[in-house]
Coordinates of C-alpha atoms in Angstrom, one line a residue:
M24 CA -64.8 38.5 165.8
K25 CA -67.2 37.9 163.0
R26 CA -70.5 36.3 164.2
Q27 CA -73.5 35.1 162.5
S28 CA -77.1 35.4 163.5
N29 CA -80.5 33.9 162.4
T30 CA -84.4 34.7 163.2
V31 CA -87.8 36.7 163.8
P32 CA -90.8 39.0 165.3
V33 CA -92.3 39.7 168.6
L34 CA -95.5 39.4 170.5
V35 CA -96.5 41.7 173.4
F36 CA -99.2 40.7 175.8
G37 CA -100.8 42.9 178.5
T38 CA -102.9 41.2 181.2
G39 CA -106.2 41.7 179.4
V40 CA -104.8 40.4 176.2
V41 CA -103.4 37.3 177.9
A42 CA -106.8 36.5 179.3
L43 CA -108.4 36.8 175.8
I44 CA -105.7 34.6 174.3
V45 CA -106.3 31.9 177.0
A46 CA -109.9 32.0 176.1
L47 CA -109.1 31.7 172.4
I48 CA -106.8 28.7 173.1
L49 CA -109.7 26.9 174.9
A50 CA -112.1 27.8 172.1
F51 CA -109.9 26.2 169.4
V52 CA -108.7 23.1 171.1
P53 CA -109.7 20.3 168.7
F54 CA -112.1 17.9 170.4
S55 CA -113.4 14.5 169.2
T56 CA -116.1 14.8 166.6
S57 CA -117.9 11.9 168.3
G58 CA -119.3 14.3 170.8
A59 CA -117.0 13.2 173.6
A60 CA -115.5 16.1 175.6
E61 CA -111.9 15.1 175.4
P62 CA -109.1 16.4 173.2
T63 CA -108.3 14.6 170.0
A64 CA -105.4 12.2 169.9
A65 CA -103.4 14.6 167.8
F66 CA -103.9 17.4 170.2
T67 CA -102.7 15.2 173.1
A68 CA -99.6 14.2 171.1
Q69 CA -99.0 17.9 170.3
K70 CA -99.1 18.7 174.1
N71 CA -96.5 16.0 174.8
L72 CA -94.4 17.2 171.9
D73 CA -94.5 20.8 173.1
E74 CA -93.4 19.7 176.6
V75 CA -90.5 17.7 175.1
A76 CA -89.5 20.4 172.6
F77 CA -89.6 23.3 175.1
Q78 CA -87.5 21.4 177.6
L79 CA -84.9 20.6 174.8
G80 CA -85.0 24.2 173.6
S81 CA -84.4 25.7 177.0
A82 CA -81.5 23.4 177.8
P83 CA -78.1 25.2 177.7
G84 CA -76.6 22.1 176.1
A85 CA -76.9 18.4 175.2
R86 CA -74.7 15.4 174.7
Y87 CA -75.2 13.3 171.5
S88 CA -74.1 9.9 170.2
G89 CA -75.3 9.0 166.7
T90 CA -75.0 10.0 163.1
L91 CA -75.8 13.0 161.0
S92 CA -75.8 13.2 157.2
M93 CA -76.0 16.3 155.0
T94 CA -76.6 16.6 151.3
S95 CA -76.2 20.0 149.7
D96 CA -78.4 21.1 146.7
G97 CA -76.5 20.4 143.5
S98 CA -74.0 18.1 145.3
A99 CA -73.5 14.6 144.0
G100 CA -72.5 13.2 147.4
T101 CA -73.7 13.0 151.0
K102 CA -71.4 13.7 153.9
T103 CA -72.1 11.5 157.0
V104 CA -70.5 12.1 160.4
E105 CA -70.7 9.7 163.3
F106 CA -70.2 11.1 166.8
T107 CA -69.7 9.8 170.3
D108 CA -70.4 11.8 173.4
L109 CA -70.5 15.0 171.4
T110 CA -71.3 17.9 173.8
V111 CA -73.0 20.8 172.1
A112 CA -73.9 24.1 173.9
S113 CA -76.9 26.2 172.8
T114 CA -74.2 28.7 171.5
K115 CA -72.9 26.1 168.9
N116 CA -69.7 25.4 171.0
A117 CA -69.0 21.7 170.8
E118 CA -66.4 19.0 171.6
G119 CA -66.2 15.3 171.1
S120 CA -65.1 12.5 168.9
I121 CA -66.3 12.1 165.3
T122 CA -65.8 9.6 162.4
F123 CA -66.0 10.7 158.8
D124 CA -65.7 8.1 156.1
S125 CA -64.0 5.6 158.5
T126 CA -61.5 8.2 159.8
G127 CA -61.7 9.1 163.4
A128 CA -60.9 12.7 164.7
Q129 CA -61.5 15.2 167.4
Y130 CA -64.1 17.9 166.8
R131 CA -64.1 21.3 168.4
Q132 CA -66.3 24.3 167.8
I133 CA -66.2 27.8 169.2
G134 CA -69.3 29.5 167.9
N135 CA -68.6 30.0 164.2
Y136 CA -65.1 28.6 164.3
R137 CA -65.0 24.9 163.6
Y138 CA -61.9 22.7 164.0
V139 CA -60.9 19.1 163.5
N140 CA -57.8 17.2 164.5
G141 CA -57.1 13.8 162.9
P142 CA -55.2 12.0 160.1
S143 CA -54.7 13.8 156.9
K144 CA -56.8 11.1 155.3
L145 CA -59.9 13.0 156.6
W146 CA -59.0 16.0 154.5
R147 CA -58.1 13.9 151.5
D148 CA -61.6 12.3 151.7
L149 CA -63.2 15.7 152.0
F150 CA -61.5 16.8 148.9
A151 CA -62.3 13.6 147.0
G152 CA -62.9 14.4 143.3
A153 CA -62.0 18.1 143.7
S154 CA -59.6 19.3 140.9
I155 CA -57.5 21.3 143.3
A156 CA -56.9 18.3 145.6
S157 CA -53.5 17.6 143.9
Q158 CA -52.2 21.1 144.9
I159 CA -53.2 21.0 148.6
D160 CA -50.4 20.2 151.1
F161 CA -52.4 17.6 153.0
A162 CA -49.3 16.4 154.9
A163 CA -49.3 19.6 156.9
T164 CA -52.8 18.7 158.2
D165 CA -51.8 15.3 159.7
N166 CA -52.9 15.2 163.3
K167 CA -53.0 18.9 163.5
W168 CA -55.8 21.3 164.4
T169 CA -57.3 22.5 161.2
N170 CA -60.1 25.0 160.4
L171 CA -63.2 23.4 158.7
R172 CA -64.5 26.5 157.0
Y173 CA -65.8 25.7 153.5
S174 CA -65.0 22.0 154.0
G175 CA -68.5 20.7 153.6
L176 CA -68.3 18.8 156.8
P177 CA -71.6 19.3 158.6
D178 CA -71.7 22.2 161.1
L179 CA -72.5 20.0 164.1
G180 CA -72.7 22.8 166.6
Y181 CA -75.4 24.6 164.5
L182 CA -77.4 21.6 163.4
L183 CA -77.5 20.1 166.9
S184 CA -77.9 23.3 168.9
P185 CA -80.7 22.4 171.4
A186 CA -82.9 25.4 170.7
L187 CA -82.7 25.1 166.9
L188 CA -83.2 21.3 167.1
A189 CA -86.3 21.8 169.3
G190 CA -87.8 23.9 166.5
R191 CA -87.1 21.2 163.9
I192 CA -88.7 18.3 165.9
G193 CA -91.8 20.4 166.5
N194 CA -92.4 21.9 163.1
T195 CA -95.9 20.5 162.2
E196 CA -96.3 23.4 159.7
R197 CA -93.9 21.7 157.3
V198 CA -96.0 18.6 157.1
K199 CA -99.3 20.4 156.4
E200 CA -100.5 24.0 156.6
P201 CA -103.0 24.3 159.4
E202 CA -106.5 25.6 158.9
L203 CA -106.6 29.0 160.7
G204 CA -109.3 30.6 162.7
L205 CA -109.5 33.8 164.7
E206 CA -106.6 36.3 164.3
L207 CA -104.7 37.1 167.5
P208 CA -105.3 40.7 168.6
A209 CA -101.7 41.4 169.3
P210 CA -99.1 42.2 168.3
N211 CA -99.3 41.9 164.5
K212 CA -103.0 42.2 163.9
G213 CA -103.6 43.3 160.3
L214 CA -99.9 42.9 159.3
P215 CA -98.4 40.3 156.9
D216 CA -97.0 38.5 160.0
A217 CA -100.3 38.3 161.9
R218 CA -100.9 35.1 163.8
F219 CA -104.1 33.0 164.0
W220 CA -105.2 30.1 166.2
P221 CA -105.4 26.9 164.2
T222 CA -108.7 25.1 164.0
S223 CA -107.5 21.8 162.6
D224 CA -105.7 19.0 164.3
P225 CA -101.9 19.4 164.4
Q226 CA -99.9 17.0 162.3
V227 CA -98.5 14.9 165.2
T228 CA -98.8 11.2 165.7
A229 CA -98.3 9.5 169.0
I230 CA -96.4 6.2 168.9
G231 CA -97.0 4.5 172.2
A232 CA -96.5 6.5 175.4
D233 CA -92.9 7.6 174.7
K234 CA -92.7 8.7 171.1
V235 CA -94.2 11.3 168.7
Q236 CA -93.8 11.7 165.0
V237 CA -94.0 14.9 162.9
G238 CA -93.4 14.1 159.2
T239 CA -90.2 12.0 159.2
M240 CA -89.0 13.4 162.6
E241 CA -89.4 10.9 165.3
T242 CA -88.8 12.0 168.9
T243 CA -88.5 9.6 171.8
F244 CA -88.8 10.8 175.4
D245 CA -89.2 9.7 179.0
P246 CA -93.0 9.7 179.6
S247 CA -92.8 11.0 183.2
S248 CA -90.1 13.7 182.9
K249 CA -90.7 14.6 179.2
R250 CA -87.0 14.6 178.7
V251 CA -86.0 13.8 175.1
T252 CA -83.9 10.6 174.7
H253 CA -83.6 10.1 171.0
I254 CA -84.2 12.0 167.8
K255 CA -84.4 10.5 164.3
G256 CA -85.6 11.8 161.0
E257 CA -84.9 14.3 158.2
F258 CA -85.3 18.0 157.8
A259 CA -84.4 20.6 155.2
R260 CA -82.8 24.0 155.4
E261 CA -81.9 26.5 152.7
G262 CA -79.7 24.6 150.2
Y263 CA -79.3 21.3 152.0
R264 CA -81.1 18.3 153.6
V265 CA -80.1 16.7 156.9
T266 CA -80.8 13.2 158.3
V267 CA -80.1 12.7 162.0
D268 CA -80.3 9.7 164.2
T269 CA -79.0 10.3 167.7
A270 CA -79.3 9.6 171.4
V271 CA -79.8 12.8 173.4
D272 CA -78.9 13.6 177.0
L273 CA -79.8 17.1 178.2
L274 CA -77.2 19.1 180.1
A275 CA -77.3 21.7 182.9
P276 CA -75.2 24.9 182.9
E277 CA -72.6 23.3 185.2
D278 CA -72.2 20.4 182.8
L279 CA -70.7 22.9 180.2
T280 CA -68.0 24.3 182.5
K281 CA -65.4 21.7 181.3
L282 CA -66.2 22.4 177.6
F283 CA -65.5 26.1 177.9
A284 CA -62.4 25.5 180.1
N285 CA -61.1 23.1 177.5
E286 CA -61.6 25.6 174.7
R287 CA -59.6 28.3 176.7
S288 CA -56.7 25.8 177.1
L289 CA -56.7 25.2 173.4
V290 CA -56.5 28.8 172.3
P291 CA -52.7 28.9 171.8
E292 CA -53.0 26.1 169.3
L293 CA -55.8 27.8 167.3
T294 CA -54.4 31.3 166.6
N295 CA -52.8 30.2 163.2
V296 CA -54.2 27.0 161.8
P297 CA -54.5 25.4 158.3
A298 CA -57.8 26.0 156.5
P299 CA -57.4 23.8 153.4
A300 CA -60.9 24.4 152.0
V301 CA -60.7 28.2 151.8
P302 CA -61.0 28.7 148.1
L303 CA -58.5 30.9 146.2
A304 CA -59.0 32.8 143.0
G305 CA -57.7 31.2 139.8
N306 CA -54.1 31.6 138.6
A307 CA -52.7 32.0 142.1
I308 CA -49.2 31.5 140.7
N309 CA -48.0 33.1 137.6
T310 CA -44.5 32.6 136.0
R311 CA -43.1 34.9 133.3
A312 CA -39.7 35.7 131.8
S313 CA -38.3 38.8 133.4
G314 CA -35.5 39.7 131.1
N315 CA -33.3 38.7 128.3
C316 CA -31.7 35.3 128.5
T317 CA -27.9 35.2 128.4
T318 CA -25.6 32.3 127.8
A319 CA -25.2 31.9 131.6
A320 CA -28.8 32.2 132.8
C321 CA -32.4 33.1 132.0
E322 CA -34.4 34.8 134.8
F323 CA -38.1 34.3 135.5
T324 CA -40.4 36.2 137.9
I325 CA -42.8 34.1 140.0
A326 CA -45.8 36.0 141.3
A327 CA -48.0 34.6 144.0
S328 CA -51.5 35.9 144.8
G329 CA -53.5 35.4 148.0
A330 CA -56.7 36.6 146.4
L331 CA -59.8 34.7 147.5
A332 CA -62.4 33.2 145.2
P333 CA -65.0 35.9 144.2
E334 CA -67.9 33.9 145.8
V335 CA -66.4 34.1 149.3
V336 CA -64.8 37.6 149.3
T337 CA -67.8 39.3 150.9
E338 CA -68.2 36.5 153.5
M339 CA -64.5 36.5 154.4
R340 CA -64.3 40.3 154.7
G341 CA -62.5 41.0 157.9
A342 CA -61.0 37.5 158.2
T343 CA -57.2 37.4 158.6
G344 CA -55.1 34.8 157.1
H345 CA -52.4 33.8 154.6
V346 CA -51.5 31.2 152.0
N347 CA -48.3 29.2 152.0
F348 CA -47.1 28.2 148.6
G349 CA -44.4 25.6 147.9
I350 CA -43.3 26.1 144.3
T351 CA -41.1 23.9 142.1
V352 CA -40.1 25.3 138.7
Q353 CA -38.5 22.9 136.2
F354 CA -36.9 24.5 133.2
E355 CA -37.3 23.2 129.7
V356 CA -34.5 24.1 127.3
D357 CA -35.1 23.9 123.6
G358 CA -38.0 21.5 124.2
S359 CA -36.0 19.2 126.4
R360 CA -35.7 18.7 130.2
A361 CA -33.0 16.1 129.7
G362 CA -29.7 16.2 131.7
E363 CA -28.8 19.2 133.8
R364 CA -29.8 21.9 131.3
G365 CA -31.9 24.6 132.9
G366 CA -32.1 23.0 136.3
T367 CA -34.8 23.1 138.9
C368 CA -35.7 26.0 141.2
T369 CA -37.7 25.7 144.5
R370 CA -39.3 28.5 146.5
V371 CA -41.6 28.8 149.6
L372 CA -43.8 31.9 149.6
T373 CA -46.2 33.3 152.2
V374 CA -48.9 35.7 151.0
P375 CA -51.6 37.4 153.1
F376 CA -55.2 37.0 152.0
G377 CA -55.8 39.5 149.2
G378 CA -52.1 40.3 148.9
R379 CA -49.4 39.6 146.4
T380 CA -45.7 38.8 146.5
Q381 CA -43.1 37.6 144.0
T382 CA -39.7 36.1 143.7
T383 CA -37.3 35.1 140.9
C384 CA -35.9 31.8 139.6
S385 CA -33.2 31.4 137.0
A386 CA -32.6 28.7 134.4
T387 CA -28.9 27.9 134.5
N388 CA -26.3 25.8 132.7
L389 CA -27.7 26.8 129.3
P390 CA -25.9 25.3 126.3
P391 CA -24.6 27.5 123.6
G392 CA -27.1 28.5 121.0
S393 CA -30.2 27.9 123.2
R394 CA -33.3 29.2 121.4
S395 CA -36.0 28.9 124.1
V396 CA -36.5 28.3 127.8
K397 CA -39.9 27.4 129.2
T398 CA -41.1 26.6 132.7
A399 CA -43.2 23.8 134.2
T400 CA -44.5 24.8 137.6
N401 CA -45.7 22.5 140.3
I402 CA -47.6 24.0 143.3
Q403 CA -48.3 22.8 146.8
L404 CA -50.5 25.3 148.8
L405 CA -52.2 25.6 152.1
P406 CA -54.4 28.5 153.4
F407 CA -54.3 29.4 157.1
I408 CA -56.8 31.4 159.1
E409 CA -55.4 33.6 161.9
V410 CA -57.1 35.0 165.0
T411 CA -55.5 36.6 168.1
A412 CA -55.5 34.8 171.4
T413 CA -57.2 37.8 173.0
D414 CA -60.0 37.8 170.4
L415 CA -60.6 34.1 170.7
T416 CA -60.6 34.1 174.5
D417 CA -63.0 37.0 174.5
Y418 CA -65.3 35.2 172.1
I419 CA -65.3 32.1 174.3
D420 CA -66.2 34.3 177.3
S421 CA -69.1 35.8 175.4
Q422 CA -70.3 32.3 174.2
E423 CA -70.2 31.0 177.8
K424 CA -72.2 34.0 179.0
S425 CA -74.8 33.4 176.2
S426 CA -75.1 29.7 177.1
K427 CA -76.2 30.7 180.6
Q428 CA -79.0 33.0 179.4
P429 CA -82.3 31.3 180.1
V430 CA -84.5 30.4 177.1
E431 CA -88.2 30.0 177.5
M432 CA -90.1 28.5 174.5
V433 CA -93.8 29.0 174.3
R434 CA -96.7 28.1 171.9
T435 CA -98.5 30.9 170.0
G436 CA -100.7 31.2 167.0
S437 CA -99.6 30.3 163.4
K438 CA -98.8 32.7 160.6
K439 CA -100.3 32.3 157.2
A440 CA -98.4 30.0 154.8
E441 CA -96.0 32.4 153.2
A442 CA -95.1 34.2 156.4
A443 CA -94.8 30.8 158.2
R444 CA -92.4 29.5 155.7
Y445 CA -90.3 32.6 156.0
N446 CA -90.4 32.4 159.8
D447 CA -89.1 28.8 159.5
Q448 CA -86.4 29.9 157.1
V449 CA -85.1 32.7 159.3
A450 CA -85.6 31.3 162.8
G451 CA -85.6 27.6 162.3
F452 CA -88.9 27.6 164.2
P453 CA -92.5 26.9 163.2
S454 CA -94.4 30.1 163.5
S455 CA -96.5 28.4 166.3
Y456 CA -93.4 28.4 168.5
G457 CA -91.9 31.6 170.0
I458 CA -89.3 32.7 172.6
K459 CA -90.6 34.5 175.6
Q460 CA -88.3 37.3 176.8
G461 CA -89.5 39.8 179.3
D462 CA -93.1 40.7 178.2
Y463 CA -92.6 39.7 174.6
V464 CA -92.7 36.5 172.6
F465 CA -90.1 36.7 169.8
D466 CA -90.0 34.6 166.7
G467 CA -86.8 32.7 167.7
V468 CA -83.4 32.8 169.2
G469 CA -80.0 32.5 167.6
P470 CA -77.0 30.6 168.9
E471 CA -75.5 33.8 170.0
G472 CA -78.5 34.5 172.2
N473 CA -79.9 37.1 169.8
L474 CA -83.7 37.4 169.5
F475 CA -85.2 37.2 166.0
V476 CA -88.0 39.0 164.5
A477 CA -89.0 37.9 161.0
F478 CA -90.8 40.1 158.5
G479 CA -92.3 38.1 155.6
P480 CA -93.4 39.5 152.2
G481 CA -96.0 42.2 152.0
Y482 CA -94.6 45.3 153.7
A483 CA -93.0 47.0 150.7
Q484 CA -96.3 48.3 149.4
H485 CA -96.4 50.5 152.5
I486 CA -93.0 52.2 151.9
T487 CA -92.7 55.6 150.3
T488 CA -89.4 57.4 149.6
G489 CA -87.6 54.7 151.6
R490 CA -89.7 55.1 154.7
L491 CA -92.7 53.4 156.2
D492 CA -95.8 55.4 155.1
P493 CA -96.8 57.4 158.2
S494 CA -100.5 57.3 157.1
W495 CA -100.4 53.4 157.3
S496 CA -101.7 52.1 160.6
G497 CA -98.9 49.4 160.6
T498 CA -96.2 52.1 160.9
S499 CA -97.3 53.2 164.4
M500 CA -97.8 49.5 165.3
L501 CA -94.2 48.6 164.2
T502 CA -92.9 51.7 166.0
D503 CA -94.6 50.7 169.3
Q504 CA -93.4 47.1 168.9
L505 CA -89.8 48.2 168.4
K506 CA -89.9 50.2 171.7
Q507 CA -91.5 47.2 173.5
Q508 CA -89.0 44.8 172.0
I509 CA -86.1 46.9 173.2
A510 CA -87.6 47.2 176.7
A511 CA -88.1 43.4 176.9
S512 CA -84.8 42.2 175.4
G513 CA -82.6 43.0 178.3
D514 CA -79.0 42.7 177.3
R515 CA -79.8 40.5 174.3
E516 CA -79.3 41.7 170.8
I517 CA -82.3 41.9 168.5
T518 CA -82.1 40.7 164.9
Y519 CA -84.6 41.8 162.3
V520 CA -84.7 39.7 159.1
T521 CA -86.8 40.9 156.2
A522 CA -88.0 39.3 153.0
E523 CA -87.9 42.7 151.2
E524 CA -84.8 44.9 150.9
E525 CA -87.0 48.0 150.9
L526 CA -88.3 47.1 154.4
A527 CA -84.8 46.5 155.8
T528 CA -83.9 50.0 154.8
A529 CA -87.1 51.5 156.2
L530 CA -86.6 49.6 159.5
R531 CA -83.1 50.9 159.8
L532 CA -84.4 54.4 159.4
L533 CA -87.1 53.8 161.9
A534 CA -84.6 52.6 164.5
I535 CA -82.3 55.6 163.9
G536 CA -85.3 57.9 164.4
E537 CA -86.0 56.2 167.7
G538 CA -82.4 56.5 168.8
I539 CA -81.7 52.8 168.8
S540 CA -78.1 51.8 168.3
S541 CA -77.0 49.3 165.6
D542 CA -75.2 47.4 168.4
K543 CA -78.6 46.7 169.9
L544 CA -80.6 46.1 166.7
K545 CA -79.3 44.4 163.5
V546 CA -81.4 44.5 160.4
F547 CA -80.8 42.1 157.4
A548 CA -82.7 41.4 154.2
T549 CA -82.8 37.7 153.1
A550 CA -84.9 36.7 150.1
P551 CA -87.5 33.9 150.7
D552 CA -86.3 30.5 149.8
N553 CA -89.0 29.2 147.5
S554 CA -87.5 25.8 146.8

């Protein structure tokens, strides 16, 4: 099963270091400039926000009722989804009722697999304005489970995953870069991803006793329990903007038992489902004359291709599926389709992704002296994504296990501006938030339970012949961190994400040298989003 991951680096604290950090926290708590010995209003609001965000982030799931709109960069339209009692696990698994453009449907999500079951109008609305819409066999999607890949419908499981949403409501660094003071002594001192305690007020505003605002994000909570009750506002991610307005009810592990049981019962219906939005390469159907025409008939070869569009080939690598083509060929004889001359030929072809097949059609009832026979081809098509019942069941089992792994969010120092932005891009967290696992504070956690470590720009200058320069002090520091991260991570996977391709290569070599399996540590390079 193909999975996706997102997020960043790690902090290690020994007992003495913890004491020093506590002292630093106390030293840099903003107090009123009037001389009064109480924290500023912004600091008090930040404390409340942290309690709310950390409780949300550690929840294994939540139930939402509200709306979510998403606008992609370069897109002319905004897709808005209403949802009622939508249950979302920390692992992105989800179930509930949605409405898109006045059409109601059922929504299900198993990690990276997203499905909808509703009237075919929903898909027609999703394809509104698309040139290929006339070729899609929408009738076959009517009140059937269909795969939402590439549909443009917002990924509700990802966008509303409690841990990731907690990072979004608490991201004061997006509003204004904090003024930074003393550098933390561990674990990244002197590195591009070093953290510092801020000396300026956080960009948080209290609105009464039960609400805080960070930029446009407004979070309402119960003042006594600090449980979030409502989230409203806008946030941006790579390539899109999201506006959310939803009631929130946090769930316990036992509240998710039914969700995973329902997913298992649905498996037989999800092994082979339409995926209308999977894009195909151009010229999927090609018709050509295959021999000389006789007075009786003129034969044509119809070739069908299941090649995927170039922009999705890499991402779809390993995905199994096929395309059903309904083909109608009408023959034109001597410039005329009148009467019974030439006739009509219909065929149904099934082609695997990346494969090809062909069939033949013949123009018949040709009049004597016919000089030319041409074809007019009409196509109806529908891609399908396939997955075995065993793989899907195993995936659900792993998702349920991940949802039960405890998540502990903590506050730490902030990275400098460039590194903080990359931390946000990779982990969806402000750099002032981290995930404590064992004796480490990692930069974030992915929906699969993987622990993120983000490496912003600035390391490549210390790489020689593809490896980290052994004479650079940061090399031994990164090596020690890697060992400590492995020890602290337990059975969770670690994901390194680097802004520089050279560093990704160097870190892979470092891991190999330390005998660390690629099953335990994944390393990816992702260029910074400077938009």
